[in-house]
mmCIF file of C-alpha atoms in Angstrom:
data_model
loop_
_atom_site.group_PDB
_atom_site.id
_atom_site.type_symbol
_atom_site.label_atom_id
_atom_site.label_comp_id
_atom_site.label_asym_id
_atom_site.label_seq_id
_atom_site.Cartn_x
_atom_site.Cartn_y
_atom_site.Cartn_z
ATOM 1 C CA MET D 229 -0.220 -15.028 26.317
ATOM 2 C CA ILE D 230 0.517 -13.374 22.719
ATOM 3 C CA LEU D 231 3.632 -12.456 23.571
ATOM 4 C CA ASN D 232 5.113 -15.797 24.885
ATOM 5 C CA GLU D 233 4.442 -17.434 21.106
ATOM 6 C CA ILE D 234 7.171 -18.475 19.136
ATOM 7 C CA LEU D 235 7.333 -17.069 15.305
ATOM 8 C CA MET D 236 8.466 -18.640 12.215
ATOM 9 C CA GLU D 237 7.868 -15.572 10.413
ATOM 10 C CA SER D 238 8.804 -14.856 6.710
ATOM 11 C CA VAL D 239 9.714 -11.312 5.384
ATOM 12 C CA SER D 240 9.078 -12.903 1.762
ATOM 13 C CA THR D 241 5.879 -14.450 2.170
ATOM 14 C CA PHE D 242 4.864 -11.031 4.150
ATOM 15 C CA TRP D 243 5.970 -8.644 1.125
ATOM 16 C CA GLY D 244 4.448 -11.520 -1.242
ATOM 17 C CA LEU D 245 0.902 -11.107 0.390
ATOM 18 C CA ARG D 246 2.065 -6.970 0.154
ATOM 19 C CA LEU D 247 2.011 -6.858 -3.242
ATOM 20 C CA PHE D 248 -0.836 -9.124 -4.329
ATOM 21 C CA LEU D 249 -2.874 -7.085 -2.651
ATOM 22 C CA VAL D 250 -1.412 -3.886 -4.173
ATOM 23 C CA ALA D 251 -2.134 -5.601 -7.697
ATOM 24 C CA VAL D 252 -5.709 -6.434 -6.569
ATOM 25 C CA ILE D 253 -6.473 -3.248 -5.503
ATOM 26 C CA VAL D 254 -4.677 -1.335 -8.446
ATOM 27 C CA PHE D 255 -6.457 -3.751 -11.284
ATOM 28 C CA CYS D 256 -9.706 -3.144 -9.497
ATOM 29 C CA SER D 257 -9.528 0.283 -8.335
ATOM 30 C CA TRP D 258 -8.824 0.720 -12.540
ATOM 31 C CA GLY D 259 -11.992 -1.728 -13.514
ATOM 32 C CA ILE D 260 -14.073 0.341 -11.677
ATOM 33 C CA THR D 261 -13.272 3.859 -12.962
ATOM 34 C CA TYR D 262 -12.760 2.767 -16.139
ATOM 35 C CA LYS D 263 -14.986 -0.524 -16.839
ATOM 36 C CA ASN D 264 -17.759 0.333 -14.605
ATOM 37 C CA LYS D 265 -20.607 1.231 -17.017
ATOM 38 C CA ASP D 266 -22.840 3.377 -15.093
ATOM 39 C CA ASN D 267 -21.583 1.951 -11.600
ATOM 40 C CA ASN D 268 -23.744 -1.648 -12.551
ATOM 41 C CA TYR D 269 -20.086 -3.487 -12.062
ATOM 42 C CA PHE D 270 -18.837 -2.128 -9.226
ATOM 43 C CA TRP D 271 -19.190 -5.005 -6.751
ATOM 44 C CA TYR D 272 -17.467 -7.199 -8.954
ATOM 45 C CA TYR D 273 -14.286 -5.395 -8.552
ATOM 46 C CA ALA D 274 -15.277 -3.774 -5.231
ATOM 47 C CA ILE D 275 -15.659 -7.670 -3.480
ATOM 48 C CA PRO D 276 -12.151 -9.215 -4.649
ATOM 49 C CA ILE D 277 -10.800 -5.887 -2.716
ATOM 50 C CA ILE D 278 -12.685 -6.212 0.623
ATOM 51 C CA VAL D 279 -12.062 -10.087 0.601
ATOM 52 C CA PHE D 280 -7.867 -9.838 0.183
ATOM 53 C CA TYR D 281 -7.810 -6.337 2.490
ATOM 54 C CA THR D 282 -9.952 -8.355 5.359
ATOM 55 C CA LEU D 283 -7.573 -11.697 4.858
ATOM 56 C CA ILE D 284 -4.668 -10.379 4.269
ATOM 57 C CA GLN D 285 -4.720 -7.361 7.027
ATOM 58 C CA GLY D 286 -6.738 -9.095 9.178
ATOM 59 C CA LEU D 287 -4.525 -12.342 9.632
ATOM 60 C CA ARG D 288 -1.188 -10.411 10.736
ATOM 61 C CA PHE D 289 0.044 -11.544 13.734
ATOM 62 C CA ASN D 290 1.520 -9.354 16.520
ATOM 63 C CA ARG D 291 2.006 -6.367 13.908
ATOM 64 C CA GLY D 292 1.439 -2.571 15.680
ATOM 65 C CA VAL D 293 1.976 -1.606 19.159
ATOM 66 C CA ASP D 294 -1.286 -2.197 20.271
ATOM 67 C CA TYR D 295 -1.940 -5.476 18.896
ATOM 68 C CA PRO D 296 -1.017 -7.821 21.787
ATOM 69 C CA GLN D 297 -3.053 -5.673 24.141
ATOM 70 C CA TYR D 298 -6.348 -6.171 21.772
ATOM 71 C CA ALA D 299 -5.443 -9.515 20.788
ATOM 72 C CA GLU D 300 -5.534 -10.521 24.793
ATOM 73 C CA GLU D 301 -8.716 -8.534 25.590
ATOM 74 C CA LEU D 302 -10.378 -10.841 22.550
ATOM 75 C CA GLN D 303 -9.106 -14.144 24.766
ATOM 76 C CA TYR D 304 -9.277 -12.922 28.450
ATOM 77 C CA ASP D 305 -10.629 -9.851 31.066
ATOM 78 C CA ILE D 306 -7.026 -8.156 31.089
ATOM 79 C CA TYR D 307 -9.010 -5.192 33.318
ATOM 80 C CA SER D 308 -11.026 -7.359 35.383
ATOM 81 C CA SER D 309 -8.916 -6.815 38.601
ATOM 82 C CA LEU D 310 -8.451 -3.333 37.651
ATOM 83 C CA HIS D 311 -12.320 -2.170 37.282
ATOM 84 C CA ILE D 312 -11.597 -0.546 33.924
ATOM 85 C CA THR D 313 -14.275 -0.660 31.105
ATOM 86 C CA ARG D 314 -13.807 0.185 27.301
ATOM 87 C CA GLU D 315 -16.699 1.629 25.453
ATOM 88 C CA PHE D 316 -19.778 0.025 25.647
ATOM 89 C CA LEU D 317 -20.224 -1.447 22.040
ATOM 90 C CA TYR D 318 -16.427 -2.271 22.168
ATOM 91 C CA ASP D 319 -16.857 -4.666 25.113
ATOM 92 C CA LEU D 320 -19.777 -5.791 23.886
ATOM 93 C CA PHE D 321 -18.167 -6.922 20.844
ATOM 94 C CA VAL D 322 -15.080 -8.248 22.792
ATOM 95 C CA MET D 323 -17.343 -10.291 25.269
ATOM 96 C CA ALA D 324 -18.996 -12.083 22.578
ATOM 97 C CA PHE D 325 -15.821 -13.263 21.235
ATOM 98 C CA ARG D 326 -14.762 -14.620 24.972
ATOM 99 C CA ASN D 327 -17.608 -16.086 25.826
ATOM 100 C CA PHE D 328 -18.137 -18.042 22.177
ATOM 101 C CA LYS D 329 -14.736 -18.611 22.598
ATOM 102 C CA ILE D 330 -14.259 -17.554 18.836
ATOM 103 C CA PRO D 331 -10.252 -17.219 18.115
ATOM 104 C CA TYR D 332 -8.833 -13.821 18.431
ATOM 105 C CA TYR D 333 -7.762 -13.213 15.268
ATOM 106 C CA PHE D 334 -11.034 -13.223 13.655
ATOM 107 C CA GLY D 335 -11.643 -10.331 15.769
ATOM 108 C CA PHE D 336 -8.788 -8.665 13.493
ATOM 109 C CA MET D 337 -10.547 -10.225 10.268
ATOM 110 C CA VAL D 338 -13.743 -8.155 11.185
ATOM 111 C CA TYR D 339 -11.595 -5.145 12.117
ATOM 112 C CA SER D 340 -10.574 -4.855 8.704
ATOM 113 C CA GLY D 341 -13.681 -6.280 6.922
ATOM 114 C CA LEU D 342 -15.355 -3.158 8.301
ATOM 115 C CA LEU D 343 -13.212 -0.941 7.365
ATOM 116 C CA ILE D 344 -12.244 -1.536 3.805
ATOM 117 C CA TRP D 345 -16.376 -2.228 3.416
ATOM 118 C CA GLY D 346 -17.073 1.252 4.654
ATOM 119 C CA VAL D 347 -14.430 2.755 2.462
ATOM 120 C CA MET D 348 -15.601 0.974 -0.509
ATOM 121 C CA LEU D 349 -19.092 1.789 0.140
ATOM 122 C CA VAL D 350 -18.112 5.657 -0.099
ATOM 123 C CA VAL D 351 -16.140 4.557 -2.866
ATOM 124 C CA LYS D 352 -19.291 3.598 -4.980
ATOM 125 C CA LYS D 353 -20.490 7.029 -4.896
ATOM 126 C CA PHE D 354 -17.045 8.234 -5.679
ATOM 127 C CA TYR D 355 -16.676 5.370 -8.206
ATOM 128 C CA ARG D 356 -15.221 7.559 -11.322
ATOM 129 C CA TYR D 357 -12.106 8.099 -8.823
ATOM 130 C CA ALA D 358 -11.300 4.854 -7.533
ATOM 131 C CA PHE D 359 -8.041 4.548 -9.426
ATOM 132 C CA TRP D 360 -6.854 7.034 -7.416
ATOM 133 C CA ILE D 361 -8.605 6.969 -4.234
ATOM 134 C CA VAL D 362 -8.415 2.905 -3.233
ATOM 135 C CA PRO D 363 -4.624 2.476 -3.734
ATOM 136 C CA ILE D 364 -3.696 5.923 -1.906
ATOM 137 C CA PHE D 365 -5.947 5.169 0.956
ATOM 138 C CA TYR D 366 -4.068 1.536 1.375
ATOM 139 C CA PHE D 367 -0.712 3.447 1.406
ATOM 140 C CA LEU D 368 -1.558 5.846 3.125
ATOM 141 C CA THR D 369 -3.268 4.122 6.561
ATOM 142 C CA LEU D 370 -1.502 0.911 6.342
ATOM 143 C CA ASP D 371 0.642 1.547 9.387
ATOM 144 C CA ALA D 372 -1.507 3.791 11.093
ATOM 145 C CA SER D 373 -4.242 1.303 11.118
ATOM 146 C CA GLU D 374 -2.196 -1.756 12.362
ATOM 147 C CA ASN D 375 -1.470 0.689 15.101
ATOM 148 C CA PHE D 376 -4.352 2.320 15.686
ATOM 149 C CA ILE D 377 -6.606 -0.768 15.874
ATOM 150 C CA ARG D 378 -9.801 0.326 18.022
ATOM 151 C CA GLN D 379 -9.470 3.803 16.532
ATOM 152 C CA TYR D 380 -9.559 2.441 13.092
ATOM 153 C CA ILE D 381 -12.791 0.065 14.225
ATOM 154 C CA ALA D 382 -14.690 3.498 14.797
ATOM 155 C CA ILE D 383 -13.261 5.069 11.723
ATOM 156 C CA ALA D 384 -14.998 2.501 10.024
ATOM 157 C CA PHE D 385 -18.053 3.777 11.235
ATOM 158 C CA VAL D 386 -17.188 7.257 9.838
ATOM 159 C CA PHE D 387 -17.142 5.593 6.479
ATOM 160 C CA PHE D 388 -20.191 4.527 6.898
ATOM 161 C CA ALA D 389 -21.810 7.468 8.228
ATOM 162 C CA TYR D 390 -20.197 9.084 5.009
ATOM 163 C CA TYR D 391 -22.034 6.603 2.718
ATOM 164 C CA TYR D 392 -25.801 7.360 4.351
ATOM 165 C CA TYR D 393 -24.994 11.128 3.876
ATOM 166 C CA LEU D 394 -24.044 10.551 -0.154
ATOM 167 C CA ASP D 395 -27.474 8.169 0.169
ATOM 168 C CA ASN D 396 -29.438 10.732 1.704
ATOM 169 C CA ASN D 397 -30.446 8.227 4.441
ATOM 170 C CA LYS D 398 -30.216 10.466 7.677
ATOM 171 C CA LYS D 399 -31.590 8.094 10.060
ATOM 172 C CA MET D 400 -28.698 5.664 9.282
ATOM 173 C CA MET D 401 -26.342 8.320 9.142
ATOM 174 C CA TYR D 402 -27.041 8.985 12.453
ATOM 175 C CA ILE D 403 -27.254 5.667 13.822
ATOM 176 C CA MET D 404 -23.501 5.698 12.297
ATOM 177 C CA LEU D 405 -22.491 8.819 14.056
ATOM 178 C CA LEU D 406 -23.712 7.361 17.110
ATOM 179 C CA VAL D 407 -21.823 4.330 16.935
ATOM 180 C CA ILE D 408 -18.240 5.752 16.753
ATOM 181 C CA PRO D 409 -17.800 7.005 20.891
ATOM 182 C CA PHE D 410 -19.242 3.631 21.919
ATOM 183 C CA ILE D 411 -16.456 2.175 20.400
ATOM 184 C CA HIS D 412 -13.937 5.069 20.690
ATOM 185 C CA LEU D 413 -14.871 8.390 23.228
ATOM 186 C CA SER D 414 -12.059 10.347 21.402
ATOM 187 C CA GLY D 415 -14.490 9.691 18.334
ATOM 188 C CA LEU D 416 -16.999 12.622 19.245
ATOM 189 C CA PHE D 417 -14.593 15.071 17.553
ATOM 190 C CA VAL D 418 -14.157 13.434 14.460
ATOM 191 C CA VAL D 419 -18.226 13.679 15.137
ATOM 192 C CA GLY D 420 -18.191 17.314 15.470
ATOM 193 C CA VAL D 421 -16.427 17.673 12.529
ATOM 194 C CA PHE D 422 -18.297 15.840 10.037
ATOM 195 C CA LEU D 423 -21.541 17.428 11.415
ATOM 196 C CA ILE D 424 -20.142 20.567 10.736
ATOM 197 C CA CYS D 425 -19.055 19.498 7.500
ATOM 198 C CA THR D 426 -22.377 18.037 6.022
ATOM 199 C CA ASN D 427 -24.648 21.284 7.677
ATOM 200 C CA ILE D 428 -22.632 24.120 6.323
ATOM 201 C CA ASP D 429 -21.863 24.636 2.931
ATOM 202 C CA PHE D 430 -18.098 26.603 3.568
ATOM 203 C CA THR D 431 -17.654 27.718 0.085
ATOM 204 C CA LYS D 432 -20.589 29.906 0.309
ATOM 205 C CA TYR D 433 -17.961 31.920 2.803
ATOM 206 C CA ILE D 434 -14.613 31.145 1.841
ATOM 207 C CA ARG D 435 -14.201 31.928 -2.480
ATOM 208 C CA THR D 436 -10.823 31.066 -2.293
ATOM 209 C CA PRO D 437 -8.153 28.653 -1.055
ATOM 210 C CA ILE D 438 -5.776 31.683 -0.293
ATOM 211 C CA PRO D 439 -6.901 32.164 3.169
ATOM 212 C CA LEU D 440 -6.496 28.302 4.123
ATOM 213 C CA LEU D 441 -3.156 27.619 2.290
ATOM 214 C CA GLY D 442 -1.873 30.836 3.806
ATOM 215 C CA PHE D 443 -2.968 30.061 7.379
ATOM 216 C CA PHE D 444 -1.371 26.510 6.699
ATOM 217 C CA LEU D 445 1.911 28.141 5.761
ATOM 218 C CA VAL D 446 1.869 30.964 8.709
ATOM 219 C CA LEU D 447 1.104 28.033 10.915
ATOM 220 C CA THR D 448 3.893 26.004 9.355
ATOM 221 C CA VAL D 449 6.985 28.634 9.838
ATOM 222 C CA VAL D 450 5.759 30.244 13.226
ATOM 223 C CA TRP D 451 4.524 27.293 15.144
ATOM 224 C CA ASP D 452 7.111 25.593 17.404
ATOM 225 C CA ILE D 453 6.230 22.479 19.406
ATOM 226 C CA THR D 454 7.771 23.300 22.599
ATOM 227 C CA ASN D 455 4.472 25.450 23.055
ATOM 228 C CA LEU D 456 2.331 22.012 23.779
ATOM 229 C CA ASP D 457 4.609 21.885 27.030
ATOM 230 C CA GLY D 458 2.645 24.525 28.500
ATOM 231 C CA PHE D 459 -0.422 22.696 28.097
ATOM 232 C CA SER D 460 1.061 19.347 29.561
ATOM 233 C CA ASP D 461 1.311 21.288 32.315
ATOM 234 C CA ILE D 462 -2.228 22.599 32.302
ATOM 235 C CA LEU D 463 -3.346 19.054 31.690
ATOM 236 C CA GLN D 464 -1.474 18.063 35.009
ATOM 237 C CA SER D 465 -3.136 20.554 37.168
ATOM 238 C CA THR D 466 -7.117 18.987 36.608
ATOM 239 C CA ASP D 467 -8.363 16.513 38.330
ATOM 240 C CA THR D 468 -10.867 16.156 35.336
ATOM 241 C CA PHE D 469 -9.922 12.890 34.261
ATOM 242 C CA GLU D 470 -9.570 11.160 37.298
ATOM 243 C CA SER D 471 -10.940 7.313 37.228
ATOM 244 C CA THR D 472 -11.541 7.356 33.515
ATOM 245 C CA ASN D 473 -9.795 5.984 30.761
ATOM 246 C CA PHE D 474 -7.520 8.679 30.101
ATOM 247 C CA GLU D 475 -6.039 9.305 33.379
ATOM 248 C CA GLY D 476 -3.190 7.453 32.402
ATOM 249 C CA TYR D 477 -2.865 9.616 29.384
ATOM 250 C CA VAL D 478 -3.220 13.028 31.808
ATOM 251 C CA ASP D 479 -0.838 11.849 34.035
ATOM 252 C CA ASN D 480 2.177 10.766 31.318
ATOM 253 C CA SER D 481 1.084 14.028 29.721
ATOM 254 C CA ASP D 482 4.722 15.585 30.002
ATOM 255 C CA LYS D 483 5.630 12.607 27.590
ATOM 256 C CA TRP D 484 2.121 11.966 25.135
ATOM 257 C CA PHE D 485 2.183 15.959 24.525
ATOM 258 C CA THR D 486 5.973 16.789 23.921
ATOM 259 C CA GLU D 487 8.797 15.236 21.809
ATOM 260 C CA GLU D 488 9.332 12.371 24.144
ATOM 261 C CA GLY D 489 6.084 11.415 22.528
ATOM 262 C CA ASP D 490 7.457 11.661 19.206
ATOM 263 C CA LEU D 491 5.852 7.939 17.310
ATOM 264 C CA ASP D 492 8.253 8.258 14.629
ATOM 265 C CA LYS D 493 11.384 8.330 16.877
ATOM 266 C CA ALA D 494 10.147 5.731 18.931
ATOM 267 C CA LYS D 495 10.027 3.466 15.812
ATOM 268 C CA GLY D 496 13.122 4.458 14.575
ATOM 269 C CA VAL D 497 11.868 6.499 11.605
ATOM 270 C CA GLU D 498 14.609 8.937 10.479
ATOM 271 C CA GLU D 499 13.135 12.629 9.801
ATOM 272 C CA SER D 500 14.761 12.938 6.096
ATOM 273 C CA ALA D 501 14.430 16.278 4.315
ATOM 274 C CA ALA D 502 13.126 14.468 1.213
ATOM 275 C CA ARG D 503 10.226 13.054 3.548
ATOM 276 C CA LYS D 504 9.641 16.680 4.768
ATOM 277 C CA LEU D 505 9.262 17.987 1.361
ATOM 278 C CA THR D 506 6.876 15.694 -0.154
ATOM 279 C CA GLU D 507 4.266 15.813 2.650
ATOM 280 C CA PHE D 508 4.606 19.647 2.825
ATOM 281 C CA LEU D 509 4.015 20.065 -1.266
ATOM 282 C CA CYS D 510 1.091 16.976 -0.696
ATOM 283 C CA ASN D 511 -0.327 19.253 2.014
ATOM 284 C CA CYS D 512 -0.423 22.238 -0.184
ATOM 285 C CA ALA D 513 -1.458 20.330 -3.283
ATOM 286 C CA ILE D 514 -4.422 19.136 -1.385
ATOM 287 C CA ILE D 515 -5.982 22.249 0.107
ATOM 288 C CA TRP D 516 -5.090 24.533 -3.134
ATOM 289 C CA PHE D 517 -6.692 22.133 -5.500
ATOM 290 C CA GLY D 518 -8.552 20.384 -3.301
ATOM 291 C CA PHE D 519 -10.838 23.529 -3.225
ATOM 292 C CA ALA D 520 -11.858 23.273 -6.854
ATOM 293 C CA VAL D 521 -13.209 19.997 -6.040
ATOM 294 C CA THR D 522 -15.144 20.454 -3.579
ATOM 295 C CA LYS D 523 -16.231 23.914 -4.929
ATOM 296 C CA GLU D 524 -17.529 21.784 -8.376
ATOM 297 C CA ASP D 525 -18.767 19.033 -6.194
ATOM 298 C CA ARG D 526 -20.372 19.559 -2.292
ATOM 299 C CA ARG D 527 -20.202 15.620 -1.705
ATOM 300 C CA PHE D 528 -16.432 16.376 -1.191
ATOM 301 C CA ASN D 529 -17.063 19.173 1.186
ATOM 302 C CA PHE D 530 -16.669 16.503 4.531
ATOM 303 C CA ALA D 531 -13.637 15.262 2.836
ATOM 304 C CA TYR D 532 -12.065 18.363 2.009
ATOM 305 C CA TYR D 533 -12.227 20.294 5.339
ATOM 306 C CA GLY D 534 -11.827 17.022 7.423
ATOM 307 C CA SER D 535 -8.678 16.757 5.533
ATOM 308 C CA TYR D 536 -7.832 20.575 5.803
ATOM 309 C CA VAL D 537 -8.505 19.686 9.806
ATOM 310 C CA ALA D 538 -6.401 16.772 10.037
ATOM 311 C CA ILE D 539 -3.597 18.705 7.778
ATOM 312 C CA ILE D 540 -3.684 21.480 10.797
ATOM 313 C CA ILE D 541 -3.462 19.170 13.513
ATOM 314 C CA GLY D 542 -0.669 17.622 12.205
ATOM 315 C CA VAL D 543 1.395 20.673 11.526
ATOM 316 C CA ILE D 544 0.609 21.685 15.273
ATOM 317 C CA GLY D 545 1.180 17.757 16.915
ATOM 318 C CA GLY D 546 4.203 16.896 14.261
ATOM 319 C CA SER D 547 4.799 13.240 14.878
ATOM 320 C CA ILE D 548 3.599 13.469 18.794
ATOM 321 C CA GLU D 549 1.922 10.035 19.309
ATOM 322 C CA LEU D 550 -1.267 10.929 21.007
ATOM 323 C CA ILE D 551 -1.870 14.275 18.951
ATOM 324 C CA GLY D 552 -1.742 12.280 15.572
ATOM 325 C CA ARG D 553 -3.972 9.807 16.871
ATOM 326 C CA MET D 554 -6.444 12.810 16.504
ATOM 327 C CA ALA D 555 -5.554 13.699 12.785
ATOM 328 C CA TRP D 556 -5.942 10.524 12.257
ATOM 329 C CA TRP D 557 -9.479 10.138 12.588
ATOM 330 C CA LEU D 558 -9.609 12.797 9.428
ATOM 331 C CA LEU D 559 -6.498 11.958 7.626
ATOM 332 C CA PRO D 560 -8.066 9.114 6.210
ATOM 333 C CA LEU D 561 -10.090 11.221 4.008
ATOM 334 C CA GLU D 562 -7.603 12.422 1.972
ATOM 335 C CA PRO D 563 -7.294 9.711 -1.020
ATOM 336 C CA PHE D 564 -10.766 11.287 -1.571
ATOM 337 C CA VAL D 565 -10.039 15.058 -2.195
ATOM 338 C CA ILE D 566 -7.083 13.291 -4.202
ATOM 339 C CA GLY D 567 -9.314 11.310 -6.343
ATOM 340 C CA GLY D 568 -10.943 14.212 -7.091
ATOM 341 C CA MET D 569 -8.972 16.126 -8.600
ATOM 342 C CA PHE D 570 -8.226 13.682 -11.700
ATOM 343 C CA LYS D 571 -11.522 13.008 -13.504
ATOM 344 C CA PRO D 572 -11.110 10.458 -16.256
ATOM 345 C CA ALA D 573 -12.256 10.649 -19.734
ATOM 346 C CA LYS D 574 -10.391 14.018 -20.049
ATOM 347 C CA LYS D 575 -7.210 15.055 -21.388
ATOM 348 C CA TYR D 576 -4.654 15.663 -18.361
ATOM 349 C CA SER D 577 -2.957 19.136 -18.294
ATOM 350 C CA ILE D 578 0.592 19.782 -17.250
ATOM 351 C CA THR D 579 -0.020 20.590 -13.933
ATOM 352 C CA GLU D 580 -2.290 17.780 -13.327
ATOM 353 C CA TYR D 581 0.298 15.453 -14.796
ATOM 354 C CA ALA D 582 2.786 17.153 -11.741
ATOM 355 C CA LEU D 583 0.454 16.450 -9.193
ATOM 356 C CA MET D 584 0.261 12.779 -10.507
ATOM 357 C CA GLY D 585 3.774 12.897 -10.216
ATOM 358 C CA LEU D 586 4.487 14.282 -6.764
ATOM 359 C CA PHE D 587 1.363 11.836 -5.267
ATOM 360 C CA ILE D 588 3.066 8.742 -7.215
ATOM 361 C CA LEU D 589 6.228 9.592 -5.382
ATOM 362 C CA THR D 590 5.127 10.358 -2.380
ATOM 363 C CA TYR D 591 2.617 6.963 -2.141
ATOM 364 C CA TYR D 592 3.244 4.899 -4.793
ATOM 365 C CA VAL D 593 7.347 4.955 -4.660
ATOM 366 C CA LYS D 594 7.750 5.439 -0.657
ATOM 367 C CA PHE D 595 5.478 1.740 -0.645
ATOM 368 C CA PHE D 596 7.909 0.110 -3.037
ATOM 369 C CA MET D 597 11.166 1.467 -1.408
ATOM 370 C CA GLN D 598 10.207 -0.756 1.629
ATOM 371 C CA VAL D 599 9.908 -4.231 -0.458
ATOM 372 C CA GLY D 600 12.009 -6.584 0.710
ATOM 373 C CA LYS D 601 12.684 -5.116 4.120
ATOM 374 C CA PRO D 602 11.177 -6.418 7.380
ATOM 375 C CA GLY D 603 8.124 -4.468 8.895
ATOM 376 C CA LEU D 604 8.499 -2.274 11.635
ATOM 377 C CA PHE D 605 6.723 -4.553 14.138
ATOM 378 C CA GLY D 606 7.598 -7.724 12.444
ATOM 379 C CA SER D 607 6.237 -9.736 9.314
ATOM 380 C CA ALA D 608 4.381 -12.430 10.840
ATOM 381 C CA PHE D 609 0.671 -13.809 10.095
ATOM 382 C CA VAL D 610 -1.126 -15.990 11.968
ATOM 383 C CA TRP D 611 0.208 -19.133 10.498
ATOM 384 C CA ASP D 612 3.512 -18.218 11.588
ATOM 385 C CA ILE D 613 2.728 -19.207 15.439
ATOM 386 C CA VAL D 614 4.462 -22.216 16.720
ATOM 387 C CA SER D 615 3.292 -22.686 20.359
#
């Protein structure tokens, strides 16, 4: 069993590989943006990112709350006595691993590979902004992708769908969207947002970001997270989710939908004023300046309005885990909006330099301040296992 393994983990190896991956991502993203003439050399730069991300992220061991459970599912039918099944395509994948006795860590390599492959396909359509998009995507999703494992398998297909939408291949786009709920049922939420954002040009109805930013600011000021206590009572009074995979969440909704389910507190993350301020300023910047990005180029529609929905969910749910998981269906789109603010081969304004400083502080500095510290869930890779 996974939990009975003895680890010989090395924090220096953990950070050495992470920093190496950051260097690969930054260098190759720079190449995609500045040395990739007419997008002819995209894959020369994208393949190293995909390969090293897949290996370094995929070969982690026991990092993330859900890791032990998903590792065991790739080896044993842990739900056989409970008569519980997962979504069809996910079940099909893990059954193939069990039947062919494939080592479970190859499964995590597939999960990581699918995610970064999907992201890079979309980046190919926005290659002029890769220098900002890819590093920020890595910093933003690093912890979440290690924690919300099955959700991030499905998120990979959100990016595949986005790519085919940008490629004007509607048939493949709908196939990718159809895959999502068969991996994670709650992905129906992101499918709905995707279809709305790609079929409605909101800029025809919303001429300025003022109402969007105004709603965010008002909600930030007036919303009280204790309002979710009433939602918990409503859920527990219904039998809609009995005998489903969601029954456990409903039965414990007084935890999941209230401050008891605060993920940051559970991980021991301190709620600092500086962190709250930078997150607030980033949200304001994405809402205000991202609006001009999507108005100029409608291809950003899904990224911008999806990010906006995620930001609003974040205000409502704070760091309550279950609500945060819903926001994470869309939060990985934020780097595309941020990247769209900085066109290469132009002279930047003072405002744009200020925005660069804000995003560097929020993502790069936050990441590098953790260098040398053990990971929240350890620092192990599969080669650290001693049976």
